[in-house]
Short mmCIF file of C-alpha atoms in Angstrom, two decimals:
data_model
loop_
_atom_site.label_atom_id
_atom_site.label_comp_id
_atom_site.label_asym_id
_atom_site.label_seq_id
_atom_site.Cartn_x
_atom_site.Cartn_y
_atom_site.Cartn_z
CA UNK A 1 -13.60 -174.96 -130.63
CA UNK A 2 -15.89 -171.99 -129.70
CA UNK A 3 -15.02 -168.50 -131.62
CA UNK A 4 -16.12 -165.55 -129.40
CA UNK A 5 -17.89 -163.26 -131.68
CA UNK A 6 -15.47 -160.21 -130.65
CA UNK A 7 -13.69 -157.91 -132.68
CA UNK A 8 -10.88 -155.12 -132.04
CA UNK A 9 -12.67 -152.21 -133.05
CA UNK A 10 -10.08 -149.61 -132.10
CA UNK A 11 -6.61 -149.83 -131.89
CA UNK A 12 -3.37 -147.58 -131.23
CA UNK A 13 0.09 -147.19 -129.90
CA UNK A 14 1.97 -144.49 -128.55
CA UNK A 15 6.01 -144.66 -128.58
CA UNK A 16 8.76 -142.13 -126.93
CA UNK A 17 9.87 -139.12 -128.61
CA UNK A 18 13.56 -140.35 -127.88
CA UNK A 19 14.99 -142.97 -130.21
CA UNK A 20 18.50 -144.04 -128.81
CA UNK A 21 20.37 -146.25 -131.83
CA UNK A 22 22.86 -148.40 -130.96
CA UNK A 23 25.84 -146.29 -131.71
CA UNK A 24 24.71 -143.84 -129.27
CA UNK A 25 24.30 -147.51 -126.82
CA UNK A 26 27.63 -148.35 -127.51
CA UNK A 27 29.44 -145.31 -126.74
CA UNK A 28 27.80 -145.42 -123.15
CA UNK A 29 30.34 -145.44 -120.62
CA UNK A 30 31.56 -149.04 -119.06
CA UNK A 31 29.72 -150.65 -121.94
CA UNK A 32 31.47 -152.45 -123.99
CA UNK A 33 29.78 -153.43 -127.31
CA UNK A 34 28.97 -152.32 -130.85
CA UNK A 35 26.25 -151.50 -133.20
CA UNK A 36 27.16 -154.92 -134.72
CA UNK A 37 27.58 -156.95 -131.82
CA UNK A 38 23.60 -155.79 -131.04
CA UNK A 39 22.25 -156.64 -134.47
CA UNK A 40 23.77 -159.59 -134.53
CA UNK A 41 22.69 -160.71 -131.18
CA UNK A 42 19.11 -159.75 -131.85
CA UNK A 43 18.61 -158.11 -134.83
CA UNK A 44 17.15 -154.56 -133.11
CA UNK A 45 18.84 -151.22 -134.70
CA UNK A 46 17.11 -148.69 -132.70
CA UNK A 47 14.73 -148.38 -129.42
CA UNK A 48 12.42 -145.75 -128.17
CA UNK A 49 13.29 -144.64 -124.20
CA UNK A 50 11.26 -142.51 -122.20
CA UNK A 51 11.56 -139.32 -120.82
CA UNK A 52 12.94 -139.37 -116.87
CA UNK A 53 10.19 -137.64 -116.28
CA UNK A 54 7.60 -140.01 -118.17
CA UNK A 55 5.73 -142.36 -116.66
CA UNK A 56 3.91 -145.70 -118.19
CA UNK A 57 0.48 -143.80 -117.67
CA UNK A 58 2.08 -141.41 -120.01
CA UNK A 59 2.07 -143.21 -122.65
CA UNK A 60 -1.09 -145.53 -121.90
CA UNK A 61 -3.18 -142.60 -121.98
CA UNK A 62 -2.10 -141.42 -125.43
CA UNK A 63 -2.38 -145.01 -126.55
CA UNK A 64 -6.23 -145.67 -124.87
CA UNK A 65 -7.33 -142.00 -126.57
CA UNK A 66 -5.91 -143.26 -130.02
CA UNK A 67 -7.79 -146.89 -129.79
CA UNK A 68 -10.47 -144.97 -128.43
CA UNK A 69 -11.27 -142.65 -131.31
CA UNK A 70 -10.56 -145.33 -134.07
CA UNK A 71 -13.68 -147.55 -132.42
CA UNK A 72 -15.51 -144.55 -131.99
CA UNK A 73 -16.31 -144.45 -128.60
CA UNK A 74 -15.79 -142.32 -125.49
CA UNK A 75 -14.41 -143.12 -121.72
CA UNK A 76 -18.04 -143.09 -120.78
CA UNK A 77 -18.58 -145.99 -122.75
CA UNK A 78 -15.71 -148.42 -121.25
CA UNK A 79 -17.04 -150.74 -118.69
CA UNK A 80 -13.55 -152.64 -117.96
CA UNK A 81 -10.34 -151.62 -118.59
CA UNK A 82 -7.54 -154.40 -118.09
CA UNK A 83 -3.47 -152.98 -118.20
CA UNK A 84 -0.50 -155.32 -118.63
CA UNK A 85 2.26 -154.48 -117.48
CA UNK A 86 5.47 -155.03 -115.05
CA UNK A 87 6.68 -151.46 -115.28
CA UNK A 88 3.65 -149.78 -113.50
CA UNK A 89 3.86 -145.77 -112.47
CA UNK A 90 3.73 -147.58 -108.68
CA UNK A 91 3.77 -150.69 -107.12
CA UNK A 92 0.68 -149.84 -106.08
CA UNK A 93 -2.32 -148.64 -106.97
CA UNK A 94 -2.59 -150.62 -110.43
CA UNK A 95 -1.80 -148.98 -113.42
CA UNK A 96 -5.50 -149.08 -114.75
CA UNK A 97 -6.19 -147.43 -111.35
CA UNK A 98 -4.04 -144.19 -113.19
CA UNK A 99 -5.59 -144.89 -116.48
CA UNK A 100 -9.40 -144.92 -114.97
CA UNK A 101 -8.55 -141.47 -113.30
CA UNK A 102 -7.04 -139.57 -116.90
CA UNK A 103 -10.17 -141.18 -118.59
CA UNK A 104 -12.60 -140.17 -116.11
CA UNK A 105 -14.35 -142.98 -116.20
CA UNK A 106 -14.99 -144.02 -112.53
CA UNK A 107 -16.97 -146.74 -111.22
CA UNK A 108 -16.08 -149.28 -113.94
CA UNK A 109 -13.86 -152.24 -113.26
CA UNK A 110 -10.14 -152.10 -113.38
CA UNK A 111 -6.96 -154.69 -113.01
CA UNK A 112 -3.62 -155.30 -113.80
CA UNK A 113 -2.21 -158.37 -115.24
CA UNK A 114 1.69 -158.68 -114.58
CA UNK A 115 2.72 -161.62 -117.05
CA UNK A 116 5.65 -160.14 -118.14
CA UNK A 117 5.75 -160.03 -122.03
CA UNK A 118 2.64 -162.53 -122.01
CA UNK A 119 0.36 -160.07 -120.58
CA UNK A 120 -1.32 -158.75 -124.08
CA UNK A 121 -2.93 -162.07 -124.55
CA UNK A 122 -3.95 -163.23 -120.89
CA UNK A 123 -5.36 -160.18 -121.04
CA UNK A 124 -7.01 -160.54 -124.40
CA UNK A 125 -8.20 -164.10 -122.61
CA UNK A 126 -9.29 -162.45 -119.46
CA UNK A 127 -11.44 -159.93 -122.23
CA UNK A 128 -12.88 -162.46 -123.98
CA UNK A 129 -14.18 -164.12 -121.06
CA UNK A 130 -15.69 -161.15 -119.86
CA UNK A 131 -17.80 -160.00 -122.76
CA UNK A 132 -18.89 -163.67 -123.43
CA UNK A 133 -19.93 -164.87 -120.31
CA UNK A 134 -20.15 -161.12 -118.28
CA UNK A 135 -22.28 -159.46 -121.14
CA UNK A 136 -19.13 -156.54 -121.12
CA UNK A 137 -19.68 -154.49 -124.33
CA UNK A 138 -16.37 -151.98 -124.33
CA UNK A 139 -13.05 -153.32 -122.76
CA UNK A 140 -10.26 -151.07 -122.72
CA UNK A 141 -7.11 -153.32 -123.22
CA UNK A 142 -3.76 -152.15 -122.91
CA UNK A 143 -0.16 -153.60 -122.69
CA UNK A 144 2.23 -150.38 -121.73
CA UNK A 145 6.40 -150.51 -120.29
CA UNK A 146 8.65 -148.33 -119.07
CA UNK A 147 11.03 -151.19 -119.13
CA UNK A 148 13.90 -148.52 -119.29
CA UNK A 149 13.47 -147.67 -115.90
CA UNK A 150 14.39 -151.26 -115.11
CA UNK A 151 17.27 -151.05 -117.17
CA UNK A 152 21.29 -151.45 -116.27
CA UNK A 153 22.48 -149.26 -118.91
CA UNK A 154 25.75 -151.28 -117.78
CA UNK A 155 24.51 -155.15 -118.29
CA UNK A 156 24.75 -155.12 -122.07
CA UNK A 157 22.33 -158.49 -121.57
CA UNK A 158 19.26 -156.57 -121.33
CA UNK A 159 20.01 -152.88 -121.98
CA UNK A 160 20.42 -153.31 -125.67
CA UNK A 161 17.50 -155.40 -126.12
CA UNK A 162 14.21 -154.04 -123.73
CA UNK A 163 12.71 -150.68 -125.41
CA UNK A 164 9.59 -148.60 -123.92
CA UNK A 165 6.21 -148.38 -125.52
CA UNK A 166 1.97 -148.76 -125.18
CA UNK A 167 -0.85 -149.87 -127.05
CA UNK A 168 -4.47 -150.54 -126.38
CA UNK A 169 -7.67 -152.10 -128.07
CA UNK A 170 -11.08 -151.63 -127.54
CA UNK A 171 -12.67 -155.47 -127.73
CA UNK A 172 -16.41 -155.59 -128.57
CA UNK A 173 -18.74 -158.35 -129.05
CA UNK A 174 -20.14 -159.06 -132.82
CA UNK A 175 -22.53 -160.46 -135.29
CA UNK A 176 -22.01 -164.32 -135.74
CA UNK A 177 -19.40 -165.21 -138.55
CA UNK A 178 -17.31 -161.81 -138.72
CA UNK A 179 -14.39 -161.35 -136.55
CA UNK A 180 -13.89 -163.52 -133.64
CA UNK A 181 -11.29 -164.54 -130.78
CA UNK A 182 -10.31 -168.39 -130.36
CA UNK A 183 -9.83 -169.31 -126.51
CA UNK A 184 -6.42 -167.88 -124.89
CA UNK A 185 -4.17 -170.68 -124.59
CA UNK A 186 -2.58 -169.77 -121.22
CA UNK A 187 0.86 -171.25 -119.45
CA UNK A 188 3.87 -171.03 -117.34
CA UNK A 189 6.12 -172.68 -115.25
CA UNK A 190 7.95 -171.87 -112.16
CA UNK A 191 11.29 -170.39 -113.27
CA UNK A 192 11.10 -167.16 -112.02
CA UNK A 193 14.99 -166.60 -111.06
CA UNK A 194 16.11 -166.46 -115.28
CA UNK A 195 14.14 -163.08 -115.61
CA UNK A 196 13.63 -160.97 -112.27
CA UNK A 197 13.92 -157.32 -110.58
CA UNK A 198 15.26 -159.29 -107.50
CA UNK A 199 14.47 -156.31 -105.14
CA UNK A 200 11.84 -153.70 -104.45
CA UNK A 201 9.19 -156.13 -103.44
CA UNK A 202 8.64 -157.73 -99.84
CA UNK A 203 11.71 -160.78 -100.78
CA UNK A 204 14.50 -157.96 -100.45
CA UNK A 205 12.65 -154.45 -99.51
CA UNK A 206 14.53 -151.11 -101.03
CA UNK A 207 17.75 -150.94 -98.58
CA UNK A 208 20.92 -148.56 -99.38
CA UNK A 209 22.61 -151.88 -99.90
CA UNK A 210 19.96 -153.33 -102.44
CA UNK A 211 20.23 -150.21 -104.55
CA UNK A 212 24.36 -150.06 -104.13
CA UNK A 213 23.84 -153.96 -105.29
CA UNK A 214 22.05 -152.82 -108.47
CA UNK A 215 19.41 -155.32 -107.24
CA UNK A 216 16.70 -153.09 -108.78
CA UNK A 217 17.32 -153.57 -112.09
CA UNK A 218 16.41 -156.22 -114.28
CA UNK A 219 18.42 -159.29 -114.62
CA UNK A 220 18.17 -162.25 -117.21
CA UNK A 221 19.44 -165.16 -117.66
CA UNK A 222 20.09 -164.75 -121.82
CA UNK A 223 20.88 -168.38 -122.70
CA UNK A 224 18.66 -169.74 -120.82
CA UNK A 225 15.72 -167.82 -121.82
CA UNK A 226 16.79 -168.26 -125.37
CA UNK A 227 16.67 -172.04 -125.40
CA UNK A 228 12.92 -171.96 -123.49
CA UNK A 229 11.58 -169.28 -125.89
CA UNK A 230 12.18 -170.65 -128.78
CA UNK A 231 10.63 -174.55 -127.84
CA UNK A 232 7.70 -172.66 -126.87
CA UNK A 233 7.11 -170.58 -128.99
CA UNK A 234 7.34 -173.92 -131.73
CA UNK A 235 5.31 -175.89 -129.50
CA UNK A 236 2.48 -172.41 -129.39
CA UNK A 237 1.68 -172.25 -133.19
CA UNK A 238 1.38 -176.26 -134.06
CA UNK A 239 -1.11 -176.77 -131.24
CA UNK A 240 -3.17 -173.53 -132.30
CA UNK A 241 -3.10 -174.67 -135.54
CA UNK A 242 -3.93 -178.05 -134.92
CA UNK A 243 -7.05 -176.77 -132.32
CA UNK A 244 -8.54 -174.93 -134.65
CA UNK A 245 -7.65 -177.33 -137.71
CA UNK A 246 -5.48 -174.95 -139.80
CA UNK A 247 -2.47 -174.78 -141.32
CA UNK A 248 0.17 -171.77 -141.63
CA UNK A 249 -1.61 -170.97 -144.95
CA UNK A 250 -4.81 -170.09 -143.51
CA UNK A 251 -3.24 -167.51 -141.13
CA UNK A 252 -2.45 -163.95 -142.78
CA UNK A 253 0.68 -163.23 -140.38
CA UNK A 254 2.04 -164.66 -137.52
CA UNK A 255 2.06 -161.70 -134.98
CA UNK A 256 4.62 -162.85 -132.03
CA UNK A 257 5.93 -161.70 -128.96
CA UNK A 258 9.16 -159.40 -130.72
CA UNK A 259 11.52 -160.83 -128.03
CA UNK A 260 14.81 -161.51 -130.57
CA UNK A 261 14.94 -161.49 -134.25
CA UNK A 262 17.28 -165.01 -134.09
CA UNK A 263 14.21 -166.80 -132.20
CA UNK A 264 11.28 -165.98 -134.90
CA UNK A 265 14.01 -166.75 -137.71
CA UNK A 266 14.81 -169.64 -136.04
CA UNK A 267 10.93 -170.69 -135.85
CA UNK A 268 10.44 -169.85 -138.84
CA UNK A 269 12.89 -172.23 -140.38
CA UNK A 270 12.54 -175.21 -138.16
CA UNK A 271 8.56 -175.08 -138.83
CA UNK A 272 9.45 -174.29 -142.61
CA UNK A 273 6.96 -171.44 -142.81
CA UNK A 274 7.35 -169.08 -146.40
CA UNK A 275 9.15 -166.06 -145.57
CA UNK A 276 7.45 -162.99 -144.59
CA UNK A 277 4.49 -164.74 -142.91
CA UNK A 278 6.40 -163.50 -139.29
CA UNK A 279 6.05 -160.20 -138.99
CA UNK A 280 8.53 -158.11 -137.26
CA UNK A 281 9.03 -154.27 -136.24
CA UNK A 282 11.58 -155.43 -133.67
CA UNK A 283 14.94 -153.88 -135.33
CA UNK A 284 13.36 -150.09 -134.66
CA UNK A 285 11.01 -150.74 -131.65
CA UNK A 286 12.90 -152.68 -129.96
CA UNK A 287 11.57 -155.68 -127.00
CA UNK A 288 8.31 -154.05 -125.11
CA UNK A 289 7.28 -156.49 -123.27
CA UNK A 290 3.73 -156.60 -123.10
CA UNK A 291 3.44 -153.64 -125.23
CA UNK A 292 5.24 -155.54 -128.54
CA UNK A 293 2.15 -157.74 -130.11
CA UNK A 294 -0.33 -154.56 -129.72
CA UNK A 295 1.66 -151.69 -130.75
CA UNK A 296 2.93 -154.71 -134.16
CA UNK A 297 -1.02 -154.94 -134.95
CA UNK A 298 -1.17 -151.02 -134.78
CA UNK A 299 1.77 -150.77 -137.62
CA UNK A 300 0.17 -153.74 -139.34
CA UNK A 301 -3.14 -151.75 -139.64
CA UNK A 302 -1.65 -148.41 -140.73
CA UNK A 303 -0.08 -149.97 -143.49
CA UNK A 304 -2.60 -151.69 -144.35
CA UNK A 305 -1.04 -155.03 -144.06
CA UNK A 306 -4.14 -156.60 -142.31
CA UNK A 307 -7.74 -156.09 -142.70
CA UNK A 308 -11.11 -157.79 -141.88
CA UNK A 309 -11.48 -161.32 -141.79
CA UNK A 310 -7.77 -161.77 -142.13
CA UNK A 311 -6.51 -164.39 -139.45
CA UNK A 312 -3.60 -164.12 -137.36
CA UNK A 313 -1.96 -166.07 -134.73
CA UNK A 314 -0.28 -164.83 -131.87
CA UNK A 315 2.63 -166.54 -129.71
CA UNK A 316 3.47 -164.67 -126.53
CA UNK A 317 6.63 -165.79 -123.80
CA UNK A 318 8.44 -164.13 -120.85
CA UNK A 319 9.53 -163.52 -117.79
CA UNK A 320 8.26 -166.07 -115.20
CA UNK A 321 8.24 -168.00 -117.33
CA UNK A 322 5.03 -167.09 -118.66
CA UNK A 323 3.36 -167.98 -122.49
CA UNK A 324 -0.04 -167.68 -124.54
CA UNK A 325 -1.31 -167.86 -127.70
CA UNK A 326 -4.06 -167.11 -129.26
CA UNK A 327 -5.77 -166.65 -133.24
CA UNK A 328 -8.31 -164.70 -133.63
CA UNK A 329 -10.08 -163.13 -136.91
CA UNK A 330 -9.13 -159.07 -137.21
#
C-alpha cells in the first residue's frame, strides 16, 4: 500500500450568513412538515442558504483565501486548482475557471470534478496523483454548493435536507513518515435517475414547459438512496481498513460524507464502532454535498479535535451513484 507523502497544509470553509432552522422550513407555504418530522428524518436542526444574489464562487473564494493563509502561501504559488462541485456559477466555464480569475493566478491548470457529494475525495485522488507522479507542489482543492438553488422549497424530500457551503485545502508533498494520503478508492454505478436535475442539460434543454414542470430542480429518490448509502458506506470503511491493515482503533475519527444522521448511526452500530469515533456537524450545517467532508475537517481543526499524525478515514456517496474513500494521516 503506497502512502503519498502529502499533507493538507491549509485548510478553511466559508458558510452563508443566512441560517434558515426548521421552524422557519416548516412554516413555508405548501409545505407540510415540522421541526420534528426533519430531525427525526435526518437529524439536521438548522442549514445555511445563500444569498439570491450569491454565487458558489462566492463562497469558494472566501474559502481558497482562508486555506490559503493557514498554509502560508499566495495565488502565485498554486499550480493546480481542482473544484467539486454540481452547483457551478455556470454550466460552463468550470467553476475553477471563476476561481483562477478572483485569485489571479492565470496560466496554471484548472478542472472541475462533478461527482456529486463524492467529489472532495476524487478530487483529493486526482491531487494526489498529481503531486506524486506530476511533481505539483501547491494544489488548490475545493468542494463548494449552492445546492439551494437546486432546491424545491416545495418537495420536503430534499429541501429540508441539502444546505449551501465551501471549503478548500492546499495539498503539498512531504518528508517521508509525516503526514500522508492512502490511494483514493474510487466507484460508482449507473443509477443516475434516483438523484438528478432532469433538465437544463442537452437530455431536456430549458423550455417554458421544463421550468412550469419544475424539471430544474433536484429530485431524489429518498428510499432508495437510503438503502444504497448505507451498504456502501459499510462496505467503504472495512475494505480501507483491511488495505491498509487497521482497525477502527487506529483511526482518530471517521470523517464521512454528512448525508443523514440515521445512516452514520446506523453504521456505526452495525460495524459496532465506540461512540463518538463518527463525527458529525450535520444537525447545524446541514447536507453540502461535496462541500460536507472539507468544511467537517475545518471545524475538526478549530477545535482542536485533530492534529498531526492523527489518522482519519473518509467515506464519501452520492448522486450518480458515485462513492470514495480514502485515510490519510492529517
Amino acid at each position: 500500500m503506497f502512502r503519498a507523502p502529502i499533507r493538507i497544509a491549509g485548510i478553511g470553509s466559508c458558510l452563508p450568513e443566512k441560517v434558515v432552522t426548521n421552524d422557519e422550513i416548516a412554516n413555508m407555504p405548501d409545505l407540510i412538515t415540522s421541526d420534528e418530522w426533519i430531525r427525526k428524518r435526518t437529524g439536521i436542526q438548522q442549514r445555511h442558504i445563500a444569498d439570491k444574489d450569491q454565487a458558489t464562487s462566492d463562497i469558494a473564494i472566501v474559502a481558497a483565501e482562508r486555506a490559503m493563509e493557514m498554509a502560508g502561501i499566495t495565488a502565485k504559488d498554486i499550480d493546480l486548482i481542482i473544484c467539486a462541485t454540481v452547483t457551478p456559477d455556470n454550466i460552463f466555464p468550470t467553476l475553477s475557471n471563476w476561481i483562477q480569475k478572483r485569485l489571479d493566478c492565470n496560466e496554471v491548470g484548472s478542472v472541475d470534478v462533478s461527482a456529486a457529494c463524492a467529489g472532495f475525495i476524487y478530487g483529493m485522488g486526482m491531487a494526489r496523483n498529481y503531486i506524486t507522479l506530476d511533481g505539483y507542489k501547491n494544489i488548490l482543492l475545493i468542494g463548494a454548493e449552492t445546492l439551494s438553488k437546486i432546491i424545491d422549497w416545495k418537495d420536503r424530500n430534499t429541501c429540508v435536507l441539502f444546505a449551501d457551503g465551501a471549503a478548500a485545502a492546499i495539498l503539498q508533498p512531504c518528508e517521508e513518515d509525516s503526514s500522508w494520503i492512502g490511494p483514493a478508492f474510487l466507484g460508482s454505478k449507473g443509477m443516475p435517475e434516483v438523484l438528478i436535475t432532469p433538465a437544463g442539460g442537452s437530455r431536456i434543454p430549458a423550455s417554458h414547459e421544463s421550468v412550469d414542470n419544475r424539471q430544474h430542480y433536484m429530485k431524489m429518490a429518498g428510499r432508495e438512496v437510503f438503502k444504497i448509502v448505507v451498504k456502501i458506506f459499510e462496505d467503504l470503511a472495512r475494505m480501507e481498513l483491511e488495505r491498509h491493515n487497521l482497525t477502527i482503533d487506529d483511526i482518530k475519527y471517521v470523517v464521512p460524507h454528512q448525508v443523514n444522521q440515521r445512516i452514520m448511526d446506523m453504521v456505526s452500530e452495525r460495524l459496532n464502532w465506540p461512540e463518538g469515533k463518527i463525527f458529525s456537524n450535520l444537525w447545524r450545517v446541514g447536507n453540502t454535498s461535496s462541500a460536507s467532508v472539507p468544511i467537517a475537517l475545518t471545524e475538526m481543526i478549530e477545535k482542536g479535535l485533530i492534529e498531526r499524525g492523527d489518522l482519519i478515514l473518509s467515506c464519501v456517496f452520492g448522486g450518480g451513484m458515485t462513492w470514495a474513500s480514502v485515510i490519510f494521516r492529517w
